Short mmCIF file of C-alpha atoms and ligand atoms in Angstrom, two decimals:
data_model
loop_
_atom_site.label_atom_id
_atom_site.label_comp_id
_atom_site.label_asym_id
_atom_site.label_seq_id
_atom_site.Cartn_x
_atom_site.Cartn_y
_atom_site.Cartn_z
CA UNK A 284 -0.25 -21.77 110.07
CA UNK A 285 -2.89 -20.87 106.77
CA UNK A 286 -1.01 -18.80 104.47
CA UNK A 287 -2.90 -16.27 102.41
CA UNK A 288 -1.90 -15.10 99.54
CA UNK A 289 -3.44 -11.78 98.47
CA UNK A 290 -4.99 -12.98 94.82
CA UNK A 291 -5.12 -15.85 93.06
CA UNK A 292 -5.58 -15.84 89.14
CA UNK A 293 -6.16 -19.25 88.24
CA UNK A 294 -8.51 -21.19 86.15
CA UNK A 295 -11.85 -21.39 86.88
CA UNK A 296 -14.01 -23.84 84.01
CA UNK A 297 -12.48 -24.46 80.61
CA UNK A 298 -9.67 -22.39 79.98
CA UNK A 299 -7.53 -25.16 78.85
CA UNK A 300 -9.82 -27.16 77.02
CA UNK A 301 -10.46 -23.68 74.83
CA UNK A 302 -6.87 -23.37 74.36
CA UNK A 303 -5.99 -26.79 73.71
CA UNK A 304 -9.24 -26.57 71.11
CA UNK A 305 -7.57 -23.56 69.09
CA UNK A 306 -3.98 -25.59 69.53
CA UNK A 307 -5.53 -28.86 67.87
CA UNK A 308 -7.81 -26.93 65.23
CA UNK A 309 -6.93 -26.73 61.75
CA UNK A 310 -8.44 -23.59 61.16
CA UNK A 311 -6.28 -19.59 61.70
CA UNK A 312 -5.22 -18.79 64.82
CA UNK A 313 -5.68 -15.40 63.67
CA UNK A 314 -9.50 -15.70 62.88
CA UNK A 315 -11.04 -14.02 65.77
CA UNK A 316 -13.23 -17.06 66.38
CA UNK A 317 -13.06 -17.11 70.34
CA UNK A 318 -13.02 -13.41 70.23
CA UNK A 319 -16.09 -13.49 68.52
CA UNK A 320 -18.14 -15.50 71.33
CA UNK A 321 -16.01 -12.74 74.06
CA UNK A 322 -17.67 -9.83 72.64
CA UNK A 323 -21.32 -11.02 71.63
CA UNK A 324 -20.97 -12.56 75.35
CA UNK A 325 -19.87 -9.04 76.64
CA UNK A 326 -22.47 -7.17 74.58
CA UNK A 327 -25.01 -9.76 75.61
CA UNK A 328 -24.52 -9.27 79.27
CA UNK A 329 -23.91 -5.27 79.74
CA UNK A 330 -26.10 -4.35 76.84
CA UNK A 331 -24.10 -2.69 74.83
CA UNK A 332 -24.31 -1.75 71.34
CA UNK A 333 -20.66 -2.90 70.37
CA UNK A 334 -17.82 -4.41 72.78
CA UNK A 335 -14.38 -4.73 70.99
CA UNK A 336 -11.72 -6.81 72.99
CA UNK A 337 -8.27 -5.15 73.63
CA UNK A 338 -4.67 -5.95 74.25
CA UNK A 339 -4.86 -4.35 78.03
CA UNK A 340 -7.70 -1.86 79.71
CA UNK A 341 -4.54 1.24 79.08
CA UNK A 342 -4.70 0.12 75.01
CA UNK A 343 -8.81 0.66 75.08
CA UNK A 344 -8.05 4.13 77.47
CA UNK A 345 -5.92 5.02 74.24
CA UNK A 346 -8.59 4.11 71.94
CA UNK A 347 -10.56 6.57 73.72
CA UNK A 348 -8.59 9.33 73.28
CA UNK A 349 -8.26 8.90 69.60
CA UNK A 350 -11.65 8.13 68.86
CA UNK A 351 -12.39 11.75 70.60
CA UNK A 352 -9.21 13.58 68.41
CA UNK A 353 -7.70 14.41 71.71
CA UNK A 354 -5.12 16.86 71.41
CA UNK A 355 -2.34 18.71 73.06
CA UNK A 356 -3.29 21.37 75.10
CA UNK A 357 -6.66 19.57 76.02
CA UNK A 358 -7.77 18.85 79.67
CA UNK A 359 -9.48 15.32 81.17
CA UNK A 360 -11.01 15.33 84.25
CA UNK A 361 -9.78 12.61 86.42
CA UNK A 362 -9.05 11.17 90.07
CA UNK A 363 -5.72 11.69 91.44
CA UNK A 364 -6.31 8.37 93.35
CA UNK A 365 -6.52 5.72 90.55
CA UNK A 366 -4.17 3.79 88.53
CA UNK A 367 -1.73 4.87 86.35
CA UNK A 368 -2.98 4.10 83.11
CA UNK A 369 -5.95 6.54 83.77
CA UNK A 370 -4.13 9.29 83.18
CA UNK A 371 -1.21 7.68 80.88
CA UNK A 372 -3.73 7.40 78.50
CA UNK A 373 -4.00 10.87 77.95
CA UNK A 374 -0.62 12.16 78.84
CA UNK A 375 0.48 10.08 75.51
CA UNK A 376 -1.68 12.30 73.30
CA UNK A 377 -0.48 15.35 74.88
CA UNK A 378 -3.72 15.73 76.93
CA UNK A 379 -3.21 17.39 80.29
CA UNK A 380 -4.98 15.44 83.18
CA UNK A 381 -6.80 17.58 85.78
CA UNK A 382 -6.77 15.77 89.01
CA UNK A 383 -9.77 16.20 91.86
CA UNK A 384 -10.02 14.63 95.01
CA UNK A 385 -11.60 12.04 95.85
CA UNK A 386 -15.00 11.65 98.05
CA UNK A 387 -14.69 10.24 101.10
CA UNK A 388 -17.48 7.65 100.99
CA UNK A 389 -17.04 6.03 97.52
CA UNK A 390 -13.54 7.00 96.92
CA UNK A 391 -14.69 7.86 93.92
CA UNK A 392 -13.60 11.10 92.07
CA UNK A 393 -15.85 14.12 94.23
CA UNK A 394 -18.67 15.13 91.26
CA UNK A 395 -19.63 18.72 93.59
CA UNK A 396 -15.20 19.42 92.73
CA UNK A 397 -15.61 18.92 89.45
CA UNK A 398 -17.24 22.26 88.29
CA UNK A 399 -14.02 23.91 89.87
CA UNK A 400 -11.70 21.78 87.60
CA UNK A 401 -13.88 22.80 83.74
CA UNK A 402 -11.75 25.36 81.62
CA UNK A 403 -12.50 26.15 78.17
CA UNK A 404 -10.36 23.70 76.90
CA UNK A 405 -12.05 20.26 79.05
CA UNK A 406 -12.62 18.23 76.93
CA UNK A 407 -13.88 14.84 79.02
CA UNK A 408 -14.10 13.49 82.24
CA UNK A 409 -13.07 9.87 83.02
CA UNK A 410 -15.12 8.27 85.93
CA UNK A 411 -13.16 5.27 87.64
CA UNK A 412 -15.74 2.84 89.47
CA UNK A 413 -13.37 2.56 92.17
CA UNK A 414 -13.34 -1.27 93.47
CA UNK A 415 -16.75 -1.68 91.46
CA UNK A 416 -18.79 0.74 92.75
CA UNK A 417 -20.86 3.66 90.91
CA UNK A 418 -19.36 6.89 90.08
CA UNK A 419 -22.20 9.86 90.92
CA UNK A 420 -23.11 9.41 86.85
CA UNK A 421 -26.35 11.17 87.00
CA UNK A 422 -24.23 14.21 88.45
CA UNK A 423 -21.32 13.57 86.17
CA UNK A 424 -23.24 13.46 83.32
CA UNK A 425 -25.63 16.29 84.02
CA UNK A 426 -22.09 18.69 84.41
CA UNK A 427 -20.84 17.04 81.26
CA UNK A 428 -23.89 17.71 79.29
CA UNK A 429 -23.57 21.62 80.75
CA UNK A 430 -20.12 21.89 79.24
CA UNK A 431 -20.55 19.88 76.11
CA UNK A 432 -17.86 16.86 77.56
CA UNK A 433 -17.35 13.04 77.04
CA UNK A 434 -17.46 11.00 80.27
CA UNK A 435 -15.47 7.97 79.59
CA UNK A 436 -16.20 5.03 82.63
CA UNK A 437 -13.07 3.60 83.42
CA UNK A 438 -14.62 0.17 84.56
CA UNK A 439 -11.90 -1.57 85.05
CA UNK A 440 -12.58 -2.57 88.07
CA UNK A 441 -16.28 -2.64 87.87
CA UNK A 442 -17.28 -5.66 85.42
CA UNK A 443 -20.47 -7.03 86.74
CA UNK A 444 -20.83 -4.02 89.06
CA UNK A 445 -24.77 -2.63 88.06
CA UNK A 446 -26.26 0.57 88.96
CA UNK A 447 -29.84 1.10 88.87
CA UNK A 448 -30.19 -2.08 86.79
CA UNK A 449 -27.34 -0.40 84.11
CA UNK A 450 -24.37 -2.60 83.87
CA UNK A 451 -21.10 0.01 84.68
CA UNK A 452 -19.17 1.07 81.53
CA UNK A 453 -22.62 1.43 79.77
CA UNK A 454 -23.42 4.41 80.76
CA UNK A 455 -20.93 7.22 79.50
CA UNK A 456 -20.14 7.29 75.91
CA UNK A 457 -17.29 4.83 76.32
CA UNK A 458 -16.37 2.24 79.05
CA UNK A 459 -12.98 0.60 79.47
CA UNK A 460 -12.57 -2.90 80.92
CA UNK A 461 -9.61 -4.64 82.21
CA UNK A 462 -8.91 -8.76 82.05
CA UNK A 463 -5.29 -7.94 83.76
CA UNK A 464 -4.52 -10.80 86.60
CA UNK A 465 -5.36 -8.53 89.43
CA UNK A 466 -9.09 -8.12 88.20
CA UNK A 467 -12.22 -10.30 88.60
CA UNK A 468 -12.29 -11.89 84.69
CA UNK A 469 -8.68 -12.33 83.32
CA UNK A 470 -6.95 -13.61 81.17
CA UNK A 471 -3.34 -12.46 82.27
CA UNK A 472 -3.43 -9.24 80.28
CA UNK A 473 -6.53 -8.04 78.06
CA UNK A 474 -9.09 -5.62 78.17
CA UNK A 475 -12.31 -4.38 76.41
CA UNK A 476 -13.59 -1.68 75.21
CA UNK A 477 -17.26 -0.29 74.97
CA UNK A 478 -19.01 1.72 72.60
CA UNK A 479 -22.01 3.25 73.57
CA UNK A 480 -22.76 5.72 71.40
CA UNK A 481 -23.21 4.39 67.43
CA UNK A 482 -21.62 7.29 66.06
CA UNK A 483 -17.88 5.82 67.40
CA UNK A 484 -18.71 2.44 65.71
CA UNK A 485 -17.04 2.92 62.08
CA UNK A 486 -14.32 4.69 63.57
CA UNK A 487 -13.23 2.02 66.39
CA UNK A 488 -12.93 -0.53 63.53
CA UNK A 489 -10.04 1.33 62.19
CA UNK A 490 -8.02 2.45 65.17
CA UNK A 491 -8.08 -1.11 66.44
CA UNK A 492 -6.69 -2.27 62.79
CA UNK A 493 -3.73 0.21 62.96
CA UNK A 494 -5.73 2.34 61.32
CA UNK A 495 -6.94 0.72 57.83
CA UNK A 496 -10.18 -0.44 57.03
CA UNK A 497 -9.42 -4.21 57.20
CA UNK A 498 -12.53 -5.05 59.43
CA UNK A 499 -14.59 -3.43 56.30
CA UNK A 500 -12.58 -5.25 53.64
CA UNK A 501 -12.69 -8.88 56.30
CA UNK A 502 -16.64 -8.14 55.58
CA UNK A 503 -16.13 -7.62 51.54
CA UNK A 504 -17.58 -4.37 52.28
CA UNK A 505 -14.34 -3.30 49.87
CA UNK A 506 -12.04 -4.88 47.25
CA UNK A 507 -8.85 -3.74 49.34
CA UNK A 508 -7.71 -2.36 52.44
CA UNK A 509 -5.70 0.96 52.82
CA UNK A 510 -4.38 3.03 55.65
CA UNK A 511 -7.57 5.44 56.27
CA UNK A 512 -6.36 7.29 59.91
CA UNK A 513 -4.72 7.33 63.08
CA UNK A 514 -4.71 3.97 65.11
CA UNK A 515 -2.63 1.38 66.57
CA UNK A 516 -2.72 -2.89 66.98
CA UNK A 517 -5.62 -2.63 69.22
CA UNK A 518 -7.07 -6.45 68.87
CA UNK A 519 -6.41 -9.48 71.21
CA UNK A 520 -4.43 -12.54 70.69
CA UNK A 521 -6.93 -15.32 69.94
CA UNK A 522 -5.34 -17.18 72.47
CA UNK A 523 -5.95 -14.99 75.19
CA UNK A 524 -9.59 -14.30 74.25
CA UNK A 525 -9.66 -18.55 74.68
CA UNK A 526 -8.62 -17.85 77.58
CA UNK A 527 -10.87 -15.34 78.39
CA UNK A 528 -14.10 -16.93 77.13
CA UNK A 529 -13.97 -19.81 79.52
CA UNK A 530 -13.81 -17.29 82.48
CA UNK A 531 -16.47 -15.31 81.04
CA UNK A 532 -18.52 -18.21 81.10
CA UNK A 533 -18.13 -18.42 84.77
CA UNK A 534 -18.31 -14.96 85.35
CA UNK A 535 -21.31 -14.66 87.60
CA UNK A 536 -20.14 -18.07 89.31
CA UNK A 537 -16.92 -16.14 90.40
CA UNK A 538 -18.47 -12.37 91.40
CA UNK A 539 -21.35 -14.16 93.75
CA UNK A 540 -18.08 -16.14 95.73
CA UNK A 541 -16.44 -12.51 96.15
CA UNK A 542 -19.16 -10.82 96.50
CA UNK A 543 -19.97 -13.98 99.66
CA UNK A 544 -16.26 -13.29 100.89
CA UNK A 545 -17.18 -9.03 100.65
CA UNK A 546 -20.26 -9.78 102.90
CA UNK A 547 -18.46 -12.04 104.83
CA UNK A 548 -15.94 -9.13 105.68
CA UNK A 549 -18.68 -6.77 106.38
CA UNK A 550 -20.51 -8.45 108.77
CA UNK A 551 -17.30 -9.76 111.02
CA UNK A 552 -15.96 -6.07 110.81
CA UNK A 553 -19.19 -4.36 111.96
CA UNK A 554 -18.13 -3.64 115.45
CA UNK A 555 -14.99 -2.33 114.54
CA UNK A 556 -17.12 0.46 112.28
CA UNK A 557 -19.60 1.28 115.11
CA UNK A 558 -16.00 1.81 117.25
CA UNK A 559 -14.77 3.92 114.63
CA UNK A 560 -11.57 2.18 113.80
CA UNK A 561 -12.16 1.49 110.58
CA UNK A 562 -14.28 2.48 107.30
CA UNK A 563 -14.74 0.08 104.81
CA UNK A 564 -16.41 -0.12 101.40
CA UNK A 565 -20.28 1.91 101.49
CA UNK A 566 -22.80 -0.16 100.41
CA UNK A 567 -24.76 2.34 97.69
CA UNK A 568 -28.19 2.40 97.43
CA UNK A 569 -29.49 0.54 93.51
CA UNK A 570 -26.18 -0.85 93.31
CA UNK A 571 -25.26 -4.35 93.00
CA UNK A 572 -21.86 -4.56 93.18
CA UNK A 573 -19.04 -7.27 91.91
CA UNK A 574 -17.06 -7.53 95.14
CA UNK A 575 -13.73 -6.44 93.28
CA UNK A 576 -12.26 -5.19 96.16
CA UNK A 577 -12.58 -5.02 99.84
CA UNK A 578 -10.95 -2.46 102.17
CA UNK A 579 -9.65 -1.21 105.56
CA UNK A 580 -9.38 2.46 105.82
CA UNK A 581 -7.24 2.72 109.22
CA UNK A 582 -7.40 5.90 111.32
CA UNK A 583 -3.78 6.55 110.44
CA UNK A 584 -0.74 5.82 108.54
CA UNK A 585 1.01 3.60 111.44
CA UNK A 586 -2.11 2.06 112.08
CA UNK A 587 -2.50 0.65 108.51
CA UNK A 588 1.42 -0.29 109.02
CA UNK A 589 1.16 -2.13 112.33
CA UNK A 590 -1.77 -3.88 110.77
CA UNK A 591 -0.37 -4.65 107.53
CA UNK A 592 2.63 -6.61 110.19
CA UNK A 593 -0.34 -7.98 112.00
CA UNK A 594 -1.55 -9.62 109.29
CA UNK A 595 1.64 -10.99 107.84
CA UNK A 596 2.76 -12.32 110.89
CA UNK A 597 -0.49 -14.25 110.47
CA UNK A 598 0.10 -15.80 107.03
CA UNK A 599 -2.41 -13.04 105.75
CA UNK A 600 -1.09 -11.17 102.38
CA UNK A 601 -2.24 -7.81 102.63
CA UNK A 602 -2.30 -4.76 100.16
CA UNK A 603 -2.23 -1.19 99.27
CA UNK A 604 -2.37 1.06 96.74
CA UNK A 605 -1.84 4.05 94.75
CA UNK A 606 0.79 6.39 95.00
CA UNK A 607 -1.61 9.79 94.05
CA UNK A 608 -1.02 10.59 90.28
CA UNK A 609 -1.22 14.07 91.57
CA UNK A 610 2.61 13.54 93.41
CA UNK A 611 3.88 10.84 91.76
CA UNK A 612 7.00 12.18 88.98
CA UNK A 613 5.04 12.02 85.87
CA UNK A 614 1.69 13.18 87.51
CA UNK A 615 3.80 16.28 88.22
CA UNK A 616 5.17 16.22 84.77
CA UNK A 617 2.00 16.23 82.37
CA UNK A 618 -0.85 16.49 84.71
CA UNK A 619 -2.38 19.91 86.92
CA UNK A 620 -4.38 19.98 90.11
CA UNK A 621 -7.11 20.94 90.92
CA UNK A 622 -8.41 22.42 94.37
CA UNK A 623 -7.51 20.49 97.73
CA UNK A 624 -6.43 16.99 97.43
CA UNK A 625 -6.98 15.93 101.25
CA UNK A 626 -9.40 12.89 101.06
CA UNK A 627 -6.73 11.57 98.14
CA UNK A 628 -3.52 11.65 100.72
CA UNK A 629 -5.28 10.23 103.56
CA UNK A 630 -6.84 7.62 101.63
CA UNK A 631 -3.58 6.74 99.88
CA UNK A 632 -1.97 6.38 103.37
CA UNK A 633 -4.86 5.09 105.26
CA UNK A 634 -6.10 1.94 102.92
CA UNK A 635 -5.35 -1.54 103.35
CA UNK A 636 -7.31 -4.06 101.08
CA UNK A 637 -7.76 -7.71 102.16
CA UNK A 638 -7.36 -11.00 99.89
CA UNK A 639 -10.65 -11.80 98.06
CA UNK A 640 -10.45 -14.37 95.38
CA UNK A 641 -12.57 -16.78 94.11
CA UNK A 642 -11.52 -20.38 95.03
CA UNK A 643 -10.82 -18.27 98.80
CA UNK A 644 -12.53 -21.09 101.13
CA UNK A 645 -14.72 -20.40 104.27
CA UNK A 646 -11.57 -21.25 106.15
CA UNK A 647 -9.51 -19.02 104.81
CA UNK A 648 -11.92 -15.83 104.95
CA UNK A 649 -12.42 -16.46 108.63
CA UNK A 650 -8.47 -16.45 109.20
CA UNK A 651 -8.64 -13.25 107.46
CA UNK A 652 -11.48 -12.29 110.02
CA UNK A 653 -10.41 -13.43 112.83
CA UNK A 654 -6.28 -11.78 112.18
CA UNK A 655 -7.94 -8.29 111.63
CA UNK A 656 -10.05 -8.62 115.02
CA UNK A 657 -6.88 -9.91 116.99
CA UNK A 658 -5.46 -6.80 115.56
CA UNK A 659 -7.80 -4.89 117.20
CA UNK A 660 -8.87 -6.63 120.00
CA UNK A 661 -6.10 -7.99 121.82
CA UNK A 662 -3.62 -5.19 120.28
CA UNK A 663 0.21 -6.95 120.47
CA UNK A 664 2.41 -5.08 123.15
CA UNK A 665 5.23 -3.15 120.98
CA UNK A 666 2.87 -1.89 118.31
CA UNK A 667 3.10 2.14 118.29
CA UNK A 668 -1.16 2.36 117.50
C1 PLP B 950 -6.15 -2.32 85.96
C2 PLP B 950 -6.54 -0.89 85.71
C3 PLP B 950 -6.32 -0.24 84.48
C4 PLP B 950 -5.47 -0.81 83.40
O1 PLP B 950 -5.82 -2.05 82.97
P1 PLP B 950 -4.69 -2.99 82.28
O2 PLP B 950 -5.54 -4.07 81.70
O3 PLP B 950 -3.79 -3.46 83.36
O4 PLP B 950 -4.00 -2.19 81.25
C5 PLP B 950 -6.83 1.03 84.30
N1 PLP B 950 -7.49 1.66 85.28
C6 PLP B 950 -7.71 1.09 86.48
C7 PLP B 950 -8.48 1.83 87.51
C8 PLP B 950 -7.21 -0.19 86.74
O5 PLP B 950 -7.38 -0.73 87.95
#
């Protein structure tokens, strides 16, 4: 029998030439030479004035909330259903997060409960692209602009993913990127962040170089360095952004295969919509998306269990996430609520996301197909759906 795993991070062009290349050089490993071509390839591609790489997509959250001299007793605007690091971020700087649900088409945080959530001491709102696709940013930013708050993007799901012709991440006044395994470009752990807005440029150079103005003096800008604010050791390992660079390079290659496998998914699950067993990803008008993930939303909690058996009893690797910030121990802890979180719980108990990688073959999609249709087709005697 085929057996599935759920992801696959593997290399995908020249990853070990580049590495082998900064092994057999003669030059610094620390001279950001391969980080170089990584961000003029990232600023290249989204459009963006200035993309710095990062250890992780949590290091460039942090960035974030130095570069807008978050403090304690400040709120951020988030969705409860999202990963950890969202809201770690801010927790760290003493920043309470504010969680609102969720809509139940996007699964993206609910723009018309935001309003509800603004106090006088909001200070930004961080829009997760869940699984790639667009946040309501016209409506995000409009409210923002009302209450004089920062949207941050957190794209790290969402390289790739455009809306109305604007790459995701570009469109708030930062965007956060992630190169962690689980994600579409990788390079084990790494991340990015992006600068939109040219007033954050002088500043980012010295948080990422724990807080002195080596970038300036790397330049000869000045005769010395010194410790000039707050930061942290923000930059990537050269050998990671080696790494990194070859996938970039086949970057496109890789989103058209999931975005293939995504479309492959839709159109063998389209019956089971029009029955109503299942919801899966919305396909958003102006969007192109980058086929990060692909879900099952079951009609219940044992349904998405019996399933989730289903599958592995047919060599298929299925997942889930997130445990809701909102009642998980340290959401409790440092974050705050705010209104009904109903779409959030059901979601969180409801989802069920398929494999999609990108050396997945033909074969190996339809096995994925044709498990989830057994499922519901020919349901097994014993299973309580
Ligand atoms: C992966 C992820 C992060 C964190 O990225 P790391 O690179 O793992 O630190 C942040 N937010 C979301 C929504 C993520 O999926």
């Amino acid at each position: 029998m085929l057996s599935i795993p759920f992801n696959i991070a593997a290399p995908v062009g020249q990853e070990r030439r580049y590495v082998e290349d900064l092994l057999s050089a003669t030059g610094d490993i620390g001279e950001p030479r391969y980080s170089a071509l990584c961000e003029q390839w990232l600023e290249k591609c989204l459009g963006a004035p200035r993309v710095l790489l990062t250890p992780s997509g949590t290091a460039a959250l942090e960035m974030t909330a130095l570069l807008l001299d978050l403090r304690p007793g400040d709120e951020v605007i988030m969705p409860s259903f999202t990963f950890v690091s969202t809201a770690n971020a801010f927790a760290l700087r003493g920043v309470t997060p504010v969680f609102v649900d969720i809509r139940p088409d996007t699964l993206n945080i609910d723009d018309a409960r935001v309003a509800a959530a603004v106090t006088d001491r909001t200070r930004a709102i961080v829009a997760v692209h869940y699984g790639g696709d667009a946040c309501a940013m016209a409506a995000l930013r409009a409210l923002a602009q009302r209450h004089r708050l920062d949207v941050i993007e957190d794209a790290a799901h969402a390289l790739l993913s455009e809306f109305r012709g604007r790459a995701l991440g570009t469109i708030g006044r930062f965007g956060c990127l992630s190169f962690h395994s689980t994600k579409n470009v990788t390079c084990g752990e790494g991340g990015a962040l992006i600068i939109n807005d040219e007033r954050d440029l002088a500043r980012v150079e010295i948080i990422r170089e724990k807080g002195t103005d080596r970038a300036r003096f790397l330049r000869g800008d000045v005769q010395k360095y010194s410790w000039m604010d707050l930061g942290s050791s923000y930059c990537l390992s050269e050998i990671a952004a080696a790494y990194l660079y070859a996938q970039l390079q086949e970057a496109h290659a890789v989103t058209e295969r999931r975005r293939a496998i995504c479309a492959a998914y839709r159109a063998s699950f389209a019956s089971l919509v029009a029955d109503g067993h299942v919801q899966i990803p919305p396909q958003i008008l102006q969007q192109r998306e980058n086929g990060h993930i692909f879900y099952l939303l079951t009609e219940d909690a044992a349904t998405r269990e019996n399933l989730l058996a289903h599958l592995k009893a047919h060599g298929v690797s299925a997942s889930f996430h997130y445990v809701p910030l909102h009642s998980s121990p340290a959401g409790q802890r440092f974050g705050r609520v705010s209104g009904q979180m109903t779409v959030t719980d059901r979601v969180s108990q409801c989802i069920l996301r398929l494999p999609v990688f990108a050396t997945m073959t033909d074969l190996q999609v339809n096995h994925v197909c044709a498990a989830v249709r057994s499922f519901y087709l020919h349901p097994s005697p014993g299973t309580v759906s």
